[in-house]
Coordinates of C-alpha atoms in Angstrom, one line a residue:
X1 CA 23.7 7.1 3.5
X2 CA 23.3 5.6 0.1
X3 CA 20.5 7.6 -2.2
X4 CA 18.9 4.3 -2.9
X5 CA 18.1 3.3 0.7
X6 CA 17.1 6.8 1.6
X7 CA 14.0 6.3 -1.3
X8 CA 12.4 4.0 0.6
X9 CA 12.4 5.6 4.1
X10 CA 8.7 7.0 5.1
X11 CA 8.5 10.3 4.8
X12 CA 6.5 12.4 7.2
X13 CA 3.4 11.9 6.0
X14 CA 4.0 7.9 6.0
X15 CA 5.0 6.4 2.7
X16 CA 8.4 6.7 1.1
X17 CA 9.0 8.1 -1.9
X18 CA 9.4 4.6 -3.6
X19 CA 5.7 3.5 -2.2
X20 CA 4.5 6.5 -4.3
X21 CA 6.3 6.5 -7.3
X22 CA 5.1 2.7 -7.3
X23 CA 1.9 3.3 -6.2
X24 CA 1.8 5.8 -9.4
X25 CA 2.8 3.9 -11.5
X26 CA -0.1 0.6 -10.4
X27 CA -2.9 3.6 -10.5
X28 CA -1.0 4.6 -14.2
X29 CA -1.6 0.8 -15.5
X30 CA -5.3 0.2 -13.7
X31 CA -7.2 3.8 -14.4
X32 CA -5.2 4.9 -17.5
X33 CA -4.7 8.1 -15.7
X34 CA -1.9 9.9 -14.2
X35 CA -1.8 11.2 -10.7
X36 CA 0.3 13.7 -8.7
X37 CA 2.7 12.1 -6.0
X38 CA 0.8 14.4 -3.8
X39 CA -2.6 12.2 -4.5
X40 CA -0.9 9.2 -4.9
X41 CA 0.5 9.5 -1.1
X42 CA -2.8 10.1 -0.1
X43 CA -4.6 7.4 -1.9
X44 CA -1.9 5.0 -0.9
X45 CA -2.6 6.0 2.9
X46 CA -6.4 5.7 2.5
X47 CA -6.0 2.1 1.6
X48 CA -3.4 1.3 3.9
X49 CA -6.0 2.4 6.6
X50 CA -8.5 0.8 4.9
X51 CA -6.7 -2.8 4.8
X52 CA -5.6 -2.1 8.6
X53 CA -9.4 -2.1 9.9
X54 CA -10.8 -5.0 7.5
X55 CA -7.7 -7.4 8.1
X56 CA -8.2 -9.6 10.4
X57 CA -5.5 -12.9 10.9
X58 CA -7.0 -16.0 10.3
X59 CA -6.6 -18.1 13.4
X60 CA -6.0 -22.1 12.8
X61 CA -9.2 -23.1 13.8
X62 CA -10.8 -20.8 12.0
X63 CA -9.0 -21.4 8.7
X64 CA -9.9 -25.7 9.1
X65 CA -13.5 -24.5 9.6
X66 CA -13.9 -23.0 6.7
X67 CA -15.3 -26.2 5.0
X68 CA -12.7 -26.1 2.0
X69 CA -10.3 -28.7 1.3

C-alpha cells in the first residue's frame, strides 16, 4: 500500500491523518493559532458530530416552499 493512500485512512479515533493536518492548517489560517494534532482530531470530531445532529436533507417539497425564487 502506497504511503499516500494510507494518509487518508481514519485512524482509530475517526479522522485520518490528512483530515488533521488539514483541519490544522484551516484552524492555523482562521484563529492565528496553532494546535496539536491531538486537539485538532478532537475538534474536528466535535464538529463532525455537531453537523451530524443539526443536518437535516432538504426534501423537494420543502426546498419549493421556502418562498425563494
Amino acid at each position: 500500500m502506497d504511503t499516500q493512500q494510507s494518509n487518508h485512512q481514519p485512524t482509530t479515533l475517526g479522522l485520518s491523518p490528512h483530515a488533521i493536518a488539514e483541519f490544522q492548517k484551516i484552524y492555523l489560517a482562521e484563529f492565528k493559532e496553532p494546535i496539536s494534532p491531538e486537539s485538532a482530531s478532537l475538534l474536528g470530531m466535535k464538529l463532525l458530530r455537531l453537523f451530524k445532529r443539526i443536518y437535516k436533507p432538504i426534501s423537494k417539497k420543502e426546498d419549493s416552499n421556502d418562498g425563494t425564487k
